[in-house]
PDB file of C-alpha atoms in Angstrom:
ATOM      1  CA  MET A  28      17.944  69.818 -33.317  1.00  0.00           C
ATOM      2  CA  ALA A  29      18.970  71.782 -30.244  1.00  0.00           C
ATOM      3  CA  ALA A  30      17.125  69.330 -28.009  1.00  0.00           C
ATOM      4  CA  SER A  31      18.946  66.431 -29.637  1.00  0.00           C
ATOM      5  CA  ALA A  32      22.340  68.100 -29.139  1.00  0.00           C
ATOM      6  CA  SER A  33      21.483  68.830 -25.515  1.00  0.00           C
ATOM      7  CA  ALA A  34      20.490  65.216 -24.923  1.00  0.00           C
ATOM      8  CA  GLU A  35      23.747  64.019 -26.498  1.00  0.00           C
ATOM      9  CA  ARG A  36      25.767  66.337 -24.249  1.00  0.00           C
ATOM     10  CA  ALA A  37      23.865  65.134 -21.197  1.00  0.00           C
ATOM     11  CA  GLU A  38      24.428  61.511 -22.183  1.00  0.00           C
ATOM     12  CA  GLY A  39      28.113  62.220 -22.753  1.00  0.00           C
ATOM     13  CA  GLY A  40      28.352  63.873 -19.338  1.00  0.00           C
ATOM     14  CA  ARG A  41      26.744  60.859 -17.679  1.00  0.00           C
ATOM     15  CA  GLY A  42      29.132  58.558 -19.544  1.00  0.00           C
ATOM     16  CA  ARG A  43      32.159  60.540 -18.363  1.00  0.00           C
ATOM     17  CA  GLY A  44      30.735  60.508 -14.832  1.00  0.00           C
ATOM     18  CA  ARG A  45      30.354  56.726 -14.891  1.00  0.00           C
ATOM     19  CA  LEU A  46      33.893  56.371 -16.241  1.00  0.00           C
ATOM     20  CA  ALA A  47      35.289  58.618 -13.495  1.00  0.00           C
ATOM     21  CA  THR A  48      33.395  56.641 -10.860  1.00  0.00           C
ATOM     22  CA  ALA A  49      34.715  53.362 -12.246  1.00  0.00           C
ATOM     23  CA  LEU A  50      38.289  54.675 -12.232  1.00  0.00           C
ATOM     24  CA  LEU A  51      37.915  55.876  -8.647  1.00  0.00           C
ATOM     25  CA  LEU A  52      36.540  52.505  -7.543  1.00  0.00           C
ATOM     26  CA  LEU A  53      39.119  50.484  -9.462  1.00  0.00           C
ATOM     27  CA  PRO A  54      41.901  50.529  -6.798  1.00  0.00           C
ATOM     28  CA  THR A  55      39.549  49.584  -3.959  1.00  0.00           C
ATOM     29  CA  GLY A  56      37.695  47.048  -6.086  1.00  0.00           C
ATOM     30  CA  SER A  57      40.950  45.422  -7.173  1.00  0.00           C
ATOM     31  CA  TRP A  58      42.139  45.313  -3.573  1.00  0.00           C
ATOM     32  CA  TYR A  59      39.010  43.551  -2.381  1.00  0.00           C
ATOM     33  CA  PHE A  60      38.914  41.230  -5.377  1.00  0.00           C
ATOM     34  CA  PHE A  61      42.486  39.961  -5.046  1.00  0.00           C
ATOM     35  CA  LEU A  62      42.715  39.993  -1.246  1.00  0.00           C
ATOM     36  CA  LEU A  63      39.185  38.895  -0.322  1.00  0.00           C
ATOM     37  CA  VAL A  64      37.256  37.293  -3.184  1.00  0.00           C
ATOM     38  CA  VAL A  65      40.157  35.322  -4.674  1.00  0.00           C
ATOM     39  CA  PRO A  66      41.403  33.863  -1.331  1.00  0.00           C
ATOM     40  CA  VAL A  67      37.869  32.828  -0.347  1.00  0.00           C
ATOM     41  CA  ALA A  68      37.383  31.240  -3.775  1.00  0.00           C
ATOM     42  CA  ILE A  69      40.642  29.307  -3.327  1.00  0.00           C
ATOM     43  CA  LEU A  70      39.487  28.144   0.108  1.00  0.00           C
ATOM     44  CA  LEU A  71      36.194  26.986  -1.370  1.00  0.00           C
ATOM     45  CA  VAL A  72      37.954  25.011  -4.114  1.00  0.00           C
ATOM     46  CA  PHE A  73      40.392  23.456  -1.631  1.00  0.00           C
ATOM     47  CA  SER A  74      37.537  22.510   0.708  1.00  0.00           C
ATOM     48  CA  LEU A  75      36.003  20.357  -2.029  1.00  0.00           C
ATOM     49  CA  GLY A  76      39.270  18.515  -2.665  1.00  0.00           C
ATOM     50  CA  GLU A  77      41.110  15.679  -0.942  1.00  0.00           C
ATOM     51  CA  ARG A  78      44.266  15.398   1.103  1.00  0.00           C
ATOM     52  CA  ALA A  79      47.223  14.339  -1.027  1.00  0.00           C
ATOM     53  CA  PRO A  80      49.145  11.243   0.160  1.00  0.00           C
ATOM     54  CA  GLU A  81      52.122  13.401   1.157  1.00  0.00           C
ATOM     55  CA  GLY A  82      49.883  16.117   2.564  1.00  0.00           C
ATOM     56  CA  GLY A  83      48.492  19.253   0.988  1.00  0.00           C
ATOM     57  CA  TYR A  84      45.804  19.409  -1.671  1.00  0.00           C
ATOM     58  CA  ALA A  85      44.727  16.928  -4.297  1.00  0.00           C
ATOM     59  CA  ALA A  86      42.032  17.803  -6.820  1.00  0.00           C
ATOM     60  CA  GLY A  87      38.632  16.339  -6.143  1.00  0.00           C
ATOM     61  CA  LEU A  88      34.952  17.091  -5.750  1.00  0.00           C
ATOM     62  CA  THR A  89      33.572  15.916  -2.424  1.00  0.00           C
ATOM     63  CA  LEU A  90      31.639  17.249   0.553  1.00  0.00           C
ATOM     64  CA  GLU A  91      33.297  14.823   2.939  1.00  0.00           C
ATOM     65  CA  ASN A  92      35.375  17.555   4.548  1.00  0.00           C
ATOM     66  CA  TYR A  93      32.226  19.451   5.522  1.00  0.00           C
ATOM     67  CA  ALA A  94      30.614  16.260   6.804  1.00  0.00           C
ATOM     68  CA  ASN A  95      33.658  15.733   9.072  1.00  0.00           C
ATOM     69  CA  LEU A  96      33.495  19.207  10.626  1.00  0.00           C
ATOM     70  CA  SER A  97      31.647  17.688  13.590  1.00  0.00           C
ATOM     71  CA  THR A  98      34.975  16.158  14.657  1.00  0.00           C
ATOM     72  CA  ARG A  99      36.155  19.719  15.300  1.00  0.00           C
ATOM     73  CA  SER A 100      32.992  20.770  17.106  1.00  0.00           C
ATOM     74  CA  THR A 101      34.938  21.398  20.340  1.00  0.00           C
ATOM     75  CA  ALA A 102      37.042  24.079  18.654  1.00  0.00           C
ATOM     76  CA  PHE A 103      33.942  25.768  17.186  1.00  0.00           C
ATOM     77  CA  ILE A 104      32.055  25.624  20.491  1.00  0.00           C
ATOM     78  CA  ASN A 105      35.047  27.007  22.424  1.00  0.00           C
ATOM     79  CA  THR A 106      35.477  29.802  19.900  1.00  0.00           C
ATOM     80  CA  ILE A 107      31.813  30.828  19.881  1.00  0.00           C
ATOM     81  CA  TRP A 108      31.234  30.825  23.628  1.00  0.00           C
ATOM     82  CA  MET A 109      34.581  32.462  24.424  1.00  0.00           C
ATOM     83  CA  ALA A 110      33.957  35.113  21.756  1.00  0.00           C
ATOM     84  CA  ALA A 111      30.435  35.732  23.078  1.00  0.00           C
ATOM     85  CA  GLY A 112      31.619  35.771  26.702  1.00  0.00           C
ATOM     86  CA  GLY A 113      34.587  38.028  25.923  1.00  0.00           C
ATOM     87  CA  THR A 114      32.359  40.418  24.006  1.00  0.00           C
ATOM     88  CA  ALA A 115      29.852  40.540  26.880  1.00  0.00           C
ATOM     89  CA  LEU A 116      32.607  41.231  29.426  1.00  0.00           C
ATOM     90  CA  CYS A 117      34.109  43.939  27.215  1.00  0.00           C
ATOM     91  CA  LEU A 118      30.654  45.544  27.060  1.00  0.00           C
ATOM     92  CA  LEU A 119      30.118  45.310  30.821  1.00  0.00           C
ATOM     93  CA  VAL A 120      33.524  46.863  31.507  1.00  0.00           C
ATOM     94  CA  GLY A 121      33.608  49.233  28.550  1.00  0.00           C
ATOM     95  CA  TYR A 122      30.201  50.885  28.918  1.00  0.00           C
ATOM     96  CA  PRO A 123      30.817  52.371  32.397  1.00  0.00           C
ATOM     97  CA  LEU A 124      34.306  53.445  31.296  1.00  0.00           C
ATOM     98  CA  ALA A 125      33.005  55.092  28.124  1.00  0.00           C
ATOM     99  CA  TYR A 126      30.165  56.707  30.099  1.00  0.00           C
ATOM    100  CA  TYR A 127      32.634  58.199  32.560  1.00  0.00           C
ATOM    101  CA  LEU A 128      34.902  59.463  29.767  1.00  0.00           C
ATOM    102  CA  ALA A 129      31.992  61.066  27.910  1.00  0.00           C
ATOM    103  CA  THR A 130      30.114  62.607  30.849  1.00  0.00           C
ATOM    104  CA  ARG A 131      32.301  62.836  33.942  1.00  0.00           C
ATOM    105  CA  ALA A 132      35.971  63.050  32.912  1.00  0.00           C
ATOM    106  CA  GLY A 133      35.959  66.800  32.275  1.00  0.00           C
ATOM    107  CA  SER A 134      39.440  68.209  31.654  1.00  0.00           C
ATOM    108  CA  LYS A 135      40.965  64.741  32.157  1.00  0.00           C
ATOM    109  CA  LYS A 136      39.105  63.323  29.153  1.00  0.00           C
ATOM    110  CA  THR A 137      41.965  63.694  26.673  1.00  0.00           C
ATOM    111  CA  VAL A 138      44.530  62.159  29.012  1.00  0.00           C
ATOM    112  CA  LEU A 139      42.273  59.205  29.829  1.00  0.00           C
ATOM    113  CA  LEU A 140      41.495  58.619  26.159  1.00  0.00           C
ATOM    114  CA  VAL A 141      45.221  58.555  25.405  1.00  0.00           C
ATOM    115  CA  LEU A 142      45.684  55.969  28.171  1.00  0.00           C
ATOM    116  CA  VAL A 143      43.020  53.811  26.519  1.00  0.00           C
ATOM    117  CA  ILE A 144      44.807  54.144  23.172  1.00  0.00           C
ATOM    118  CA  VAL A 145      48.364  53.593  24.506  1.00  0.00           C
ATOM    119  CA  PRO A 146      48.147  49.738  24.534  1.00  0.00           C
ATOM    120  CA  PHE A 147      47.609  49.847  20.760  1.00  0.00           C
ATOM    121  CA  TRP A 148      51.045  51.418  20.446  1.00  0.00           C
ATOM    122  CA  THR A 149      52.553  48.209  21.780  1.00  0.00           C
ATOM    123  CA  SER A 150      52.747  44.951  19.851  1.00  0.00           C
ATOM    124  CA  PHE A 151      49.791  42.608  20.388  1.00  0.00           C
ATOM    125  CA  LEU A 152      52.296  39.792  20.911  1.00  0.00           C
ATOM    126  CA  ILE A 153      54.233  41.676  23.595  1.00  0.00           C
ATOM    127  CA  ARG A 154      51.054  42.625  25.445  1.00  0.00           C
ATOM    128  CA  THR A 155      49.918  39.003  25.477  1.00  0.00           C
ATOM    129  CA  TYR A 156      53.344  37.769  26.536  1.00  0.00           C
ATOM    130  CA  ALA A 157      53.209  40.160  29.508  1.00  0.00           C
ATOM    131  CA  TRP A 158      50.216  38.234  30.840  1.00  0.00           C
ATOM    132  CA  LEU A 159      52.319  35.067  30.864  1.00  0.00           C
ATOM    133  CA  THR A 160      54.341  36.633  33.667  1.00  0.00           C
ATOM    134  CA  ILE A 161      51.360  38.215  35.422  1.00  0.00           C
ATOM    135  CA  LEU A 162      49.312  35.005  35.462  1.00  0.00           C
ATOM    136  CA  GLY A 163      52.277  32.639  35.835  1.00  0.00           C
ATOM    137  CA  ASN A 164      53.504  31.031  39.055  1.00  0.00           C
ATOM    138  CA  THR A 165      55.602  34.080  39.953  1.00  0.00           C
ATOM    139  CA  GLY A 166      52.753  36.524  39.359  1.00  0.00           C
ATOM    140  CA  ILE A 167      49.242  36.744  40.788  1.00  0.00           C
ATOM    141  CA  PRO A 168      49.128  33.069  41.968  1.00  0.00           C
ATOM    142  CA  SER A 169      52.299  33.661  44.034  1.00  0.00           C
ATOM    143  CA  LEU A 170      50.742  36.795  45.564  1.00  0.00           C
ATOM    144  CA  LEU A 171      47.507  34.976  46.412  1.00  0.00           C
ATOM    145  CA  GLU A 172      49.423  32.063  47.908  1.00  0.00           C
ATOM    146  CA  GLY A 173      51.367  34.536  50.051  1.00  0.00           C
ATOM    147  CA  LEU A 174      48.051  35.870  51.353  1.00  0.00           C
ATOM    148  CA  GLY A 175      47.128  32.374  52.514  1.00  0.00           C
ATOM    149  CA  LEU A 176      44.581  31.628  49.807  1.00  0.00           C
ATOM    150  CA  GLY A 177      46.289  28.421  48.743  1.00  0.00           C
ATOM    151  CA  LYS A 178      47.822  27.423  45.457  1.00  0.00           C
ATOM    152  CA  ILE A 179      45.864  28.808  42.521  1.00  0.00           C
ATOM    153  CA  VAL A 180      46.548  28.047  38.871  1.00  0.00           C
ATOM    154  CA  LEU A 181      45.542  30.752  36.410  1.00  0.00           C
ATOM    155  CA  LEU A 182      47.723  30.141  33.372  1.00  0.00           C
ATOM    156  CA  ASN A 183      46.572  27.622  30.755  1.00  0.00           C
ATOM    157  CA  THR A 184      42.938  27.961  31.803  1.00  0.00           C
ATOM    158  CA  PRO A 185      39.841  29.452  30.134  1.00  0.00           C
ATOM    159  CA  LEU A 186      40.015  32.267  32.709  1.00  0.00           C
ATOM    160  CA  ALA A 187      43.483  33.256  31.508  1.00  0.00           C
ATOM    161  CA  VAL A 188      42.279  33.289  27.902  1.00  0.00           C
ATOM    162  CA  MET A 189      39.264  35.399  28.854  1.00  0.00           C
ATOM    163  CA  ILE A 190      41.473  37.892  30.708  1.00  0.00           C
ATOM    164  CA  GLY A 191      43.718  38.196  27.670  1.00  0.00           C
ATOM    165  CA  ILE A 192      40.718  38.696  25.385  1.00  0.00           C
ATOM    166  CA  VAL A 193      39.150  41.422  27.530  1.00  0.00           C
ATOM    167  CA  TYR A 194      42.466  43.221  27.995  1.00  0.00           C
ATOM    168  CA  ASN A 195      43.383  43.226  24.309  1.00  0.00           C
ATOM    169  CA  TYR A 196      39.969  43.986  22.827  1.00  0.00           C
ATOM    170  CA  LEU A 197      38.481  46.365  25.407  1.00  0.00           C
ATOM    171  CA  PRO A 198      39.547  49.535  23.530  1.00  0.00           C
ATOM    172  CA  LEU A 199      37.636  48.372  20.441  1.00  0.00           C
ATOM    173  CA  MET A 200      34.503  48.367  22.595  1.00  0.00           C
ATOM    174  CA  VAL A 201      35.205  51.655  24.356  1.00  0.00           C
ATOM    175  CA  PHE A 202      35.745  53.817  21.258  1.00  0.00           C
ATOM    176  CA  PRO A 203      32.323  53.376  19.564  1.00  0.00           C
ATOM    177  CA  LEU A 204      30.575  53.569  22.936  1.00  0.00           C
ATOM    178  CA  PHE A 205      32.387  56.808  23.709  1.00  0.00           C
ATOM    179  CA  VAL A 206      31.435  58.301  20.334  1.00  0.00           C
ATOM    180  CA  SER A 207      27.799  57.308  20.816  1.00  0.00           C
ATOM    181  CA  LEU A 208      27.669  58.787  24.310  1.00  0.00           C
ATOM    182  CA  GLU A 209      29.399  61.963  23.123  1.00  0.00           C
ATOM    183  CA  ARG A 210      26.717  62.437  20.462  1.00  0.00           C
ATOM    184  CA  LEU A 211      23.910  61.972  22.964  1.00  0.00           C
ATOM    185  CA  ASP A 212      21.796  65.090  23.355  1.00  0.00           C
ATOM    186  CA  LYS A 213      22.118  65.922  27.057  1.00  0.00           C
ATOM    187  CA  ARG A 214      18.890  67.910  26.962  1.00  0.00           C
ATOM    188  CA  LEU A 215      16.997  64.632  26.623  1.00  0.00           C
ATOM    189  CA  LEU A 216      18.485  63.437  29.917  1.00  0.00           C
ATOM    190  CA  GLU A 217      17.510  66.694  31.611  1.00  0.00           C
ATOM    191  CA  ALA A 218      13.985  66.424  30.218  1.00  0.00           C
ATOM    192  CA  SER A 219      13.688  62.867  31.531  1.00  0.00           C
ATOM    193  CA  LYS A 220      14.722  63.985  35.013  1.00  0.00           C
ATOM    194  CA  ASP A 221      12.364  66.979  34.871  1.00  0.00           C
ATOM    195  CA  LEU A 222       9.527  64.553  34.138  1.00  0.00           C
ATOM    196  CA  GLY A 223      10.286  62.655  37.337  1.00  0.00           C
ATOM    197  CA  ALA A 224      12.393  59.761  36.092  1.00  0.00           C
ATOM    198  CA  GLY A 225      15.188  58.549  38.331  1.00  0.00           C
ATOM    199  CA  ARG A 226      18.759  57.894  37.239  1.00  0.00           C
ATOM    200  CA  TRP A 227      18.133  54.217  36.491  1.00  0.00           C
ATOM    201  CA  GLN A 228      14.904  54.958  34.587  1.00  0.00           C
ATOM    202  CA  THR A 229      16.668  57.672  32.577  1.00  0.00           C
ATOM    203  CA  PHE A 230      19.486  55.303  31.708  1.00  0.00           C
ATOM    204  CA  ARG A 231      17.164  52.441  30.786  1.00  0.00           C
ATOM    205  CA  GLN A 232      14.606  54.483  28.833  1.00  0.00           C
ATOM    206  CA  VAL A 233      16.773  57.230  27.279  1.00  0.00           C
ATOM    207  CA  THR A 234      20.539  56.702  27.461  1.00  0.00           C
ATOM    208  CA  LEU A 235      20.717  53.012  26.577  1.00  0.00           C
ATOM    209  CA  PRO A 236      18.276  53.088  23.606  1.00  0.00           C
ATOM    210  CA  LEU A 237      19.977  56.153  22.121  1.00  0.00           C
ATOM    211  CA  THR A 238      23.453  54.626  22.464  1.00  0.00           C
ATOM    212  CA  LEU A 239      22.527  51.271  20.927  1.00  0.00           C
ATOM    213  CA  PRO A 240      24.429  52.196  17.740  1.00  0.00           C
ATOM    214  CA  GLY A 241      27.627  52.300  19.793  1.00  0.00           C
ATOM    215  CA  VAL A 242      26.723  49.068  21.573  1.00  0.00           C
ATOM    216  CA  LEU A 243      26.086  47.206  18.315  1.00  0.00           C
ATOM    217  CA  SER A 244      29.213  48.598  16.667  1.00  0.00           C
ATOM    218  CA  GLY A 245      31.370  47.744  19.675  1.00  0.00           C
ATOM    219  CA  VAL A 246      29.944  44.221  19.840  1.00  0.00           C
ATOM    220  CA  ILE A 247      30.664  43.480  16.180  1.00  0.00           C
ATOM    221  CA  LEU A 248      34.134  45.111  16.320  1.00  0.00           C
ATOM    222  CA  VAL A 249      35.080  42.870  19.237  1.00  0.00           C
ATOM    223  CA  PHE A 250      33.253  39.656  18.346  1.00  0.00           C
ATOM    224  CA  ILE A 251      34.621  39.229  14.813  1.00  0.00           C
ATOM    225  CA  PRO A 252      38.355  39.438  15.608  1.00  0.00           C
ATOM    226  CA  ILE A 253      37.930  37.190  18.663  1.00  0.00           C
ATOM    227  CA  MET A 254      36.353  34.553  16.410  1.00  0.00           C
ATOM    228  CA  GLY A 255      39.578  34.460  14.411  1.00  0.00           C
ATOM    229  CA  GLU A 256      41.874  34.584  17.455  1.00  0.00           C
ATOM    230  CA  TYR A 257      44.904  32.296  17.541  1.00  0.00           C
ATOM    231  CA  LEU A 258      47.597  33.956  19.653  1.00  0.00           C
ATOM    232  CA  ILE A 259      45.776  34.407  22.966  1.00  0.00           C
ATOM    233  CA  PRO A 260      44.556  30.794  23.340  1.00  0.00           C
ATOM    234  CA  ALA A 261      47.946  29.526  22.107  1.00  0.00           C
ATOM    235  CA  LEU A 262      49.913  31.501  24.713  1.00  0.00           C
ATOM    236  CA  LEU A 263      47.565  31.883  27.675  1.00  0.00           C
ATOM    237  CA  GLY A 264      45.591  28.691  27.048  1.00  0.00           C
ATOM    238  CA  GLY A 265      48.674  26.544  26.564  1.00  0.00           C
ATOM    239  CA  GLY A 266      46.913  24.311  24.058  1.00  0.00           C
ATOM    240  CA  LYS A 267      44.207  23.396  26.572  1.00  0.00           C
ATOM    241  CA  VAL A 268      41.782  26.013  25.288  1.00  0.00           C
ATOM    242  CA  PHE A 269      41.374  25.261  21.601  1.00  0.00           C
ATOM    243  CA  PHE A 270      40.000  27.825  19.143  1.00  0.00           C
ATOM    244  CA  VAL A 271      39.251  27.326  15.454  1.00  0.00           C
ATOM    245  CA  GLY A 272      42.379  29.352  14.716  1.00  0.00           C
ATOM    246  CA  ASN A 273      44.474  26.792  16.594  1.00  0.00           C
ATOM    247  CA  ALA A 274      42.710  23.972  14.752  1.00  0.00           C
ATOM    248  CA  LEU A 275      43.512  25.626  11.410  1.00  0.00           C
ATOM    249  CA  PHE A 276      47.165  25.895  12.409  1.00  0.00           C
ATOM    250  CA  ASP A 277      47.255  22.176  13.161  1.00  0.00           C
ATOM    251  CA  MET A 278      45.435  21.164   9.981  1.00  0.00           C
ATOM    252  CA  TYR A 279      47.533  23.313   7.654  1.00  0.00           C
ATOM    253  CA  LEU A 280      51.006  23.082   9.182  1.00  0.00           C
ATOM    254  CA  GLN A 281      51.056  19.847  11.172  1.00  0.00           C
ATOM    255  CA  SER A 282      48.678  17.297   9.680  1.00  0.00           C
ATOM    256  CA  ARG A 283      48.843  19.157   6.328  1.00  0.00           C
ATOM    257  CA  ASN A 284      45.222  18.376   5.618  1.00  0.00           C
ATOM    258  CA  TRP A 285      44.556  21.493   3.567  1.00  0.00           C
ATOM    259  CA  PRO A 286      41.083  20.505   2.261  1.00  0.00           C
ATOM    260  CA  PHE A 287      39.777  19.830   5.777  1.00  0.00           C
ATOM    261  CA  GLY A 288      41.379  23.042   7.025  1.00  0.00           C
ATOM    262  CA  SER A 289      39.759  24.944   4.164  1.00  0.00           C
ATOM    263  CA  ALA A 290      36.359  23.501   5.056  1.00  0.00           C
ATOM    264  CA  ALA A 291      36.860  24.566   8.684  1.00  0.00           C
ATOM    265  CA  ALA A 292      37.867  28.053   7.519  1.00  0.00           C
ATOM    266  CA  ILE A 293      34.729  28.296   5.343  1.00  0.00           C
ATOM    267  CA  GLY A 294      32.663  27.206   8.347  1.00  0.00           C
ATOM    268  CA  LEU A 295      34.257  29.960  10.458  1.00  0.00           C
ATOM    269  CA  ILE A 296      33.561  32.524   7.734  1.00  0.00           C
ATOM    270  CA  LEU A 297      29.902  31.471   7.633  1.00  0.00           C
ATOM    271  CA  VAL A 298      29.586  31.892  11.412  1.00  0.00           C
ATOM    272  CA  VAL A 299      31.106  35.381  11.180  1.00  0.00           C
ATOM    273  CA  LEU A 300      28.793  36.296   8.285  1.00  0.00           C
ATOM    274  CA  LEU A 301      25.843  35.120  10.371  1.00  0.00           C
ATOM    275  CA  ALA A 302      26.958  37.443  13.172  1.00  0.00           C
ATOM    276  CA  VAL A 303      27.286  40.347  10.723  1.00  0.00           C
ATOM    277  CA  ALA A 304      23.840  39.602   9.274  1.00  0.00           C
ATOM    278  CA  LEU A 305      22.364  39.603  12.791  1.00  0.00           C
ATOM    279  CA  TYR A 306      24.120  42.903  13.491  1.00  0.00           C
ATOM    280  CA  LEU A 307      22.709  44.499  10.333  1.00  0.00           C
ATOM    281  CA  TRP A 308      19.236  43.125  11.084  1.00  0.00           C
ATOM    282  CA  LEU A 309      19.258  44.512  14.610  1.00  0.00           C
ATOM    283  CA  GLY A 310      20.568  47.818  13.300  1.00  0.00           C
ATOM    284  CA  SER A 311      17.853  48.084  10.651  1.00  0.00           C
ATOM    285  CA  ARG A 312      15.125  47.331  13.208  1.00  0.00           C
ATOM    286  CA  GLY A 313      16.282  50.062  15.564  1.00  0.00           C
ATOM    287  CA  ARG A 314      14.795  53.523  15.543  1.00  0.00           C
ATOM    288  CA  GLY A 315      12.023  52.914  13.078  1.00  0.00           C
ATOM    289  CA  GLY A 316      14.003  50.913  10.576  1.00  0.00           C
ATOM    290  CA  ARG A 317      16.799  53.472  10.131  1.00  0.00           C
ATOM    291  CA  ASP A 318      20.344  52.216  10.135  1.00  0.00           C
ATOM    292  CA  MET A 319      21.862  52.398  13.601  1.00  0.00           C
ATOM    293  CA  SER A 320      25.374  51.437  12.565  1.00  0.00           C
ATOM    294  CA  LEU A 321      28.304  53.679  13.400  1.00  0.00           C
ATOM    295  CA  LEU A 322      30.534  51.750  10.992  1.00  0.00           C
TER     296      LEU A 322
END
């Protein structure tokens, strides 16, 4: 009898625990359902439809929009290689900066970290607009022409877009790298040097492998938002450097081909999910199968 009552109390406690957990998860679950699952479901439905005669969406069930995605291959190719190149440049610039902040900055560390954060206090639009002046005819090209290097055009080129990408997304690479380098056990570096390894060997065999969580986190934090970028190529590329975001703008607001735009958006989502899956796979393979993610 007592055992039965005890089991009932335990079952009741587990039931109350499950109810409390469900109530705690309800706000977040509702948020994700209505702002992530529902919009993606709407995109999927639209992508299977047809363009209405006056533009917009007309009900249908066809895969023609996906079959026509090859006509927008230039936008996808530009987006992927610019996102990959921008991420690589952010890593090449951000790793030495994060290494200096974590190991060499000393008492200046806080001030330098604030300087890295300060651009985030300014509007993304304003920061990008500033590069219009810097890269425009009255900016760097005028200075280079004054030095006798001839007339150089920077604005409305892939280089201008890449500069804007690296400038705007560099802090997202620096922060996880800095955290990873801060967590690094310095005694391991000293042990490596005591065993006769040089600075490059120590970096390659100790520092870099142990900071791969920061590298992977920084790469994914930078790559994903660049894939969805619209503003930088629109302003600094001048319509000559076309991203998927620019193509979506045209399809939704100019040609009003919502089904085709939805198919392109689903294609972009799949590419991003592939990148996330690769990130998780690389993270799970690191350090004996343990998760290396800092996210």
